Structure formats: C-alpha cells, structure tokens
Tab-separated table of C-alpha atoms in Angstrom:
chain	number	residue	atom	x	y	z
A	1	MET	CA	0.000	0.000	0.000
A	2	LEU	CA	1.070	3.518	-0.723
A	3	SER	CA	1.884	5.720	2.196
A	4	LEU	CA	-0.269	8.741	2.948
A	5	ARG	CA	2.521	11.017	1.748
A	6	ALA	CA	2.767	9.128	-1.549
A	7	GLU	CA	-1.001	9.289	-2.072
A	8	LEU	CA	-0.980	13.035	-1.446
A	9	SER	CA	1.862	13.441	-3.915
A	10	MET	CA	-0.104	11.510	-6.549
A	11	MET	CA	-3.171	13.693	-5.951
A	12	VAL	CA	-1.096	16.838	-6.363
A	13	ILE	CA	0.381	15.523	-9.612
A	14	ARG	CA	-3.083	14.617	-10.955
A	15	CYS	CA	-4.381	18.094	-10.082
A	16	MET	CA	-1.420	19.692	-11.823
A	17	PHE	CA	-2.014	17.622	-14.954
A	18	PHE	CA	-5.725	18.510	-14.882
A	19	LEU	CA	-5.058	22.241	-14.542
A	20	LEU	CA	-2.424	22.063	-17.260
A	21	SER	CA	-4.840	20.317	-19.629
A	22	VAL	CA	-7.541	22.906	-18.926
A	23	PHE	CA	-5.047	25.694	-19.582
A	24	LEU	CA	-3.905	24.114	-22.839
A	25	MET	CA	-7.464	23.519	-24.003
A	26	SER	CA	-8.473	27.116	-23.284
A	27	GLY	CA	-5.359	28.345	-25.058
A	28	CYS	CA	-6.338	26.405	-28.168
A	29	LYS	CA	-9.679	28.161	-28.539
A	30	SER	CA	-10.044	30.229	-31.667
A	31	ALA	CA	-11.695	33.631	-31.989
A	32	GLU	CA	-14.649	31.888	-33.600
A	33	ASP	CA	-14.951	29.574	-30.582
A	34	TYR	CA	-15.174	32.533	-28.226
A	35	LEU	CA	-17.643	34.233	-30.569
A	36	SER	CA	-19.885	31.175	-30.683
A	37	GLU	CA	-19.808	30.709	-26.912
A	38	GLY	CA	-20.542	34.395	-26.428
A	39	GLN	CA	-23.528	34.217	-28.769
A	40	ASP	CA	-24.903	31.269	-26.812
A	41	LEU	CA	-24.561	33.146	-23.517
A	42	SER	CA	-26.051	36.297	-24.998
A	43	SER	CA	-29.093	34.411	-26.317
A	44	GLU	CA	-29.586	32.993	-22.808
A	45	GLY	CA	-29.537	36.473	-21.308
A	46	ASN	CA	-26.067	36.197	-19.765
A	47	THR	CA	-24.978	39.517	-21.225
A	48	LYS	CA	-22.053	40.321	-18.936
A	49	GLU	CA	-20.519	36.883	-19.372
A	50	ALA	CA	-20.988	37.155	-23.128
A	51	ILE	CA	-19.149	40.494	-23.187
A	52	SER	CA	-16.041	38.851	-21.733
A	53	LEU	CA	-16.046	36.195	-24.449
A	54	PHE	CA	-16.555	38.698	-27.278
A	55	GLU	CA	-13.612	40.687	-25.926
A	56	LYS	CA	-11.507	37.509	-25.976
A	57	ALA	CA	-12.617	36.852	-29.558
A	58	ILE	CA	-11.404	40.319	-30.567
A	59	GLN	CA	-8.110	39.775	-28.758
A	60	LYS	CA	-7.637	36.555	-30.713
A	61	ASN	CA	-8.679	38.111	-34.019
A	62	PRO	CA	-8.932	41.925	-34.139
A	63	PHE	CA	-10.483	41.681	-37.613
A	64	LEU	CA	-13.496	39.543	-36.652
A	65	LYS	CA	-16.407	41.832	-37.582
A	66	ASP	CA	-19.153	39.878	-35.861
A	67	ALA	CA	-17.400	40.028	-32.491
A	68	TYR	CA	-17.449	43.833	-32.534
A	69	ILE	CA	-21.114	43.938	-33.482
A	70	GLN	CA	-22.131	41.374	-30.878
A	71	LEU	CA	-20.072	43.141	-28.197
A	72	GLY	CA	-21.605	46.487	-29.099
A	73	GLN	CA	-25.132	45.098	-28.942
A	74	CYS	CA	-24.483	43.581	-25.516
A	75	LEU	CA	-23.300	46.973	-24.270
A	76	GLU	CA	-26.408	48.570	-25.778
A	77	ASN	CA	-28.573	46.074	-23.885
A	78	LEU	CA	-26.903	47.284	-20.694
A	79	ASN	CA	-27.638	50.902	-21.739
A	80	GLN	CA	-23.911	51.558	-22.078
A	81	HIS	CA	-24.411	53.436	-25.325
A	82	ASP	CA	-21.173	55.429	-25.285
A	83	SER	CA	-19.168	52.236	-24.754
A	84	ALA	CA	-21.058	50.565	-27.603
A	85	LEU	CA	-20.334	53.534	-29.863
A	86	ARG	CA	-16.618	53.236	-29.141
A	87	ILE	CA	-16.720	49.577	-30.181
A	88	TYR	CA	-18.505	50.420	-33.441
A	89	MET	CA	-16.001	53.195	-34.158
A	90	LYS	CA	-13.136	50.711	-33.689
A	91	LEU	CA	-14.791	48.448	-36.243
A	92	LEU	CA	-15.185	51.359	-38.667
A	93	GLN	CA	-11.483	52.128	-38.340
A	94	LEU	CA	-10.832	48.633	-39.701
A	95	TYR	CA	-13.751	48.497	-42.138
A	96	PRO	CA	-14.873	52.034	-43.092
A	97	ASP	CA	-17.772	50.707	-45.186
A	98	ASN	CA	-19.288	48.386	-42.598
A	99	THR	CA	-23.049	48.874	-42.817
A	100	ALA	CA	-23.886	47.365	-39.440
A	101	ALA	CA	-21.412	49.556	-37.531
A	102	TYR	CA	-23.025	52.720	-38.903
A	103	TYR	CA	-26.528	51.354	-38.382
A	104	TYR	CA	-26.058	50.293	-34.764
A	105	SER	CA	-24.238	53.550	-34.043
A	106	GLY	CA	-27.385	55.264	-35.293
A	107	ILE	CA	-29.475	53.119	-32.972
A	108	CYS	CA	-27.273	54.197	-30.046
A	109	LYS	CA	-27.695	57.865	-30.926
A	110	TYR	CA	-31.451	57.366	-31.270
A	111	SER	CA	-31.558	55.804	-27.795
A	112	GLN	CA	-29.724	58.872	-26.509
A	113	GLN	CA	-32.365	61.064	-28.216
A	114	LYS	CA	-29.700	62.551	-30.481
A	115	TYR	CA	-31.908	62.244	-33.527
A	116	HIS	CA	-29.962	64.413	-35.978
A	117	GLU	CA	-26.773	62.452	-35.259
A	118	ALA	CA	-28.721	59.207	-35.645
A	119	ILE	CA	-30.014	60.319	-39.054
A	120	ALA	CA	-26.487	61.136	-40.233
A	121	LEU	CA	-25.325	57.644	-39.246
A	122	PHE	CA	-28.320	55.962	-40.885
A	123	ASP	CA	-27.488	57.957	-44.042
A	124	LYS	CA	-23.933	56.591	-43.978
A	125	ALA	CA	-25.267	53.057	-43.484
A	126	ILE	CA	-27.421	53.452	-46.593
A	127	ASP	CA	-24.503	54.954	-48.538
A	128	THR	CA	-22.444	51.809	-47.851
A	129	LYS	CA	-25.135	49.865	-49.690
A	130	GLY	CA	-24.957	52.059	-52.774
A	131	GLY	CA	-27.317	54.822	-51.647
A	132	PHE	CA	-31.067	55.155	-51.881
A	133	ASN	CA	-33.397	57.949	-52.992
A	134	SER	CA	-36.149	57.773	-50.370
A	135	ALA	CA	-38.114	60.569	-52.059
A	136	ASP	CA	-38.644	58.314	-55.081
A	137	THR	CA	-41.475	55.997	-54.105
A	138	THR	CA	-42.767	55.120	-57.572
A	139	SER	CA	-39.909	54.317	-59.922
A	140	ILE	CA	-38.619	50.895	-60.876
A	141	GLN	CA	-35.215	51.951	-59.525
A	142	ALA	CA	-36.672	52.479	-56.063
A	143	LEU	CA	-38.031	48.951	-56.064
A	144	LEU	CA	-34.723	47.567	-57.308
A	145	ASP	CA	-32.829	49.436	-54.616
A	146	LEU	CA	-35.000	47.860	-51.939
A	147	SER	CA	-35.077	44.398	-53.501
A	148	LYS	CA	-31.294	44.169	-53.874
A	149	ASP	CA	-31.119	43.255	-50.188
A	150	ASN	CA	-32.348	39.793	-51.145
A	151	PHE	CA	-29.004	39.167	-52.833
A	152	GLU	CA	-26.666	40.256	-50.030
A	153	SER	CA	-24.016	37.676	-49.142
A	154	GLU	CA	-22.776	38.911	-45.761
A	155	SER	CA	-24.101	37.544	-42.483
A	156	VAL	CA	-26.915	39.166	-40.535
A	157	GLU	CA	-24.434	40.519	-37.996
A	158	THR	CA	-22.436	42.477	-40.549
A	159	ASP	CA	-25.101	43.619	-42.977
A	160	ILE	CA	-28.454	45.340	-42.500
A	161	PRO	CA	-31.234	45.417	-45.132
A	162	THR	CA	-32.052	48.894	-46.459
A	163	ARG	CA	-35.672	48.573	-45.347
A	164	ASP	CA	-34.589	48.211	-41.698
A	165	ILE	CA	-32.466	51.345	-41.932
A	166	LEU	CA	-35.274	53.278	-43.626
A	167	TYR	CA	-37.745	52.447	-40.884
A	168	ASP	CA	-35.417	53.496	-38.072
A	169	ARG	CA	-34.349	56.605	-39.951
A	170	GLY	CA	-38.020	57.399	-40.467
A	171	MET	CA	-38.521	57.240	-36.708
A	172	ALA	CA	-35.565	59.586	-36.176
A	173	TYR	CA	-36.944	61.963	-38.817
A	174	TYR	CA	-40.325	61.946	-37.072
A	175	LYS	CA	-38.793	62.564	-33.637
A	176	SER	CA	-36.792	65.487	-35.031
A	177	GLY	CA	-39.872	67.004	-36.689
A	178	GLN	CA	-38.808	66.275	-40.285
A	179	LEU	CA	-42.217	64.959	-41.249
A	180	LYS	CA	-41.838	64.944	-45.043
A	181	SER	CA	-38.656	62.869	-44.874
A	182	ALA	CA	-40.252	60.534	-42.321
A	183	PHE	CA	-43.271	60.116	-44.606
A	184	CYS	CA	-40.988	59.100	-47.506
A	185	ASP	CA	-39.109	56.506	-45.474
A	186	PHE	CA	-42.253	54.907	-44.081
A	187	THR	CA	-43.820	54.856	-47.552
A	188	ASN	CA	-40.819	52.976	-48.908
A	189	CYS	CA	-41.134	50.469	-46.065
A	190	ILE	CA	-44.727	49.831	-47.116
A	191	ILE	CA	-43.623	49.339	-50.737
A	192	GLN	CA	-41.194	46.708	-49.487
A	193	LYS	CA	-43.950	45.171	-47.294
A	194	TYR	CA	-41.798	45.726	-44.240
A	195	ASN	CA	-43.388	46.773	-40.930
A	196	THR	CA	-46.466	47.740	-42.919
A	197	GLY	CA	-48.761	48.186	-39.897
A	198	PRO	CA	-46.371	50.393	-37.904
A	199	SER	CA	-45.417	52.278	-41.082
A	200	HIS	CA	-49.064	53.072	-41.879
A	201	TYR	CA	-49.507	54.192	-38.284
A	202	MET	CA	-46.476	56.479	-38.447
A	203	ILE	CA	-47.659	57.965	-41.733
A	204	GLY	CA	-50.946	58.763	-39.984
A	205	LEU	CA	-49.029	60.481	-37.185
A	206	CYS	CA	-47.027	62.461	-39.745
A	207	ARG	CA	-50.213	63.683	-41.403
A	208	ARG	CA	-51.778	64.541	-38.054
A	209	SER	CA	-48.703	66.460	-36.928
A	210	LYS	CA	-48.556	68.326	-40.232
A	211	ALA	CA	-52.242	69.265	-39.939
A	212	THR	CA	-51.713	70.449	-36.350
A	213	ARG	CA	-48.834	72.645	-37.462
A	214	ALA	CA	-50.916	74.120	-40.282
A	215	THR	CA	-53.759	74.900	-37.864
A	216	ALA	CA	-51.359	76.513	-35.405
A	217	HIS	CA	-50.109	78.848	-38.107
C-alpha cells in the first residue's frame, strides 16, 4: 500500500495535470470559438458573461467583424451606449464601409435622443449599400434598390437590409420634426412590405402632426 505522503503526492500531480490540460485547451480556442460561446450566452440572457467572451474573440482576431457587433449590442442592452459607440467606431477604423457599424451607431444615438446624429449615421449606413433615394417611391429603380437586399451575401451581424435602416431613420426623422422625410421613409417600407402596420400608423401620425402645425399657423 502507498503511504499517505505518496497518495498526497499523486493527488497533487493529478491536479497539476488537470489544470495544465484545462489551460492548454483554453489556449487552443479560436476567436470563432469565443464568438460562438458568447452568442450562446447572450441568447440565454447572460450579457455580462458574453461580453467577456466577445472581448476575448477580438483579442484573438482583431479583424473579426461579428465580435465587434455582438459586443456592441451587448453593451447597448446594458444601456452603455457610449461604450457601444466606441466599439462600433473601432470596427469602422478597420472596415470604413461596414453597414452594421453605422446602423447600430445610429441606434445608439437614437436611444440617446440625439436624432440628428442618428439620421447622419443611418445615411452613412445606406450609402455603404450604394445609396437610396427615399423621395422616389414610384420608380422601378426604387423597387430595385430595396429588392437588392435579397441578394446580399454577408451575415446578418455584418449587414443590415435597407428597409430596416429606412424604418429606423423614419422614426428619427419623425422625432426630429422632419415629417416629409419621415413620410418618404415609411412609404418605402410599405412598398417593401416591411413593418407595414407600424409604417401606416407612423404615416398617420405624420399627417396629423402636419395638420396640427398648419392649424397653429
């Protein structure tokens, strides 16, 4: 039989091997592994834990677009809008034409009630997709501009359909009192059959606000 001292020594050695294996396994994780684990935690509502994993993903691969977007959205969920904006700006330094970074930056500004700044960011998001004339609600080109989103190849995390941007920009236009521009964006959403109920409702509010202004004058 082994002596007590020998048994303790064996236990210590086993523990050391176990800790070493855990360390080696964690060191072998890729940026994509951390991203995937973070997405799982985020979907379960474990936002703070997910943030740590997205940060590790970025450390592993500073060019992983999705990690920045996911990290920024987690910070938004915690109402840390300025921190989220800094993350999106870092992504834009690497990829100046990243649609999602501009779009989610606009969402942050909207949440901060900085509607004019939000509109400017939504404009840039649309420009990255080739631009869009929201005042044109009848031409074939307008329909093509909206429909081209069906052929995008990037993932959901790194690309945003034009119709989504138009709706949120329409809300920012409405909040800032730019009713005509809001009307155009919501009309284009209806053409695309996107958020048709809310868009019709917002158009009604635009008309009501315009009528109220006319009466006041």
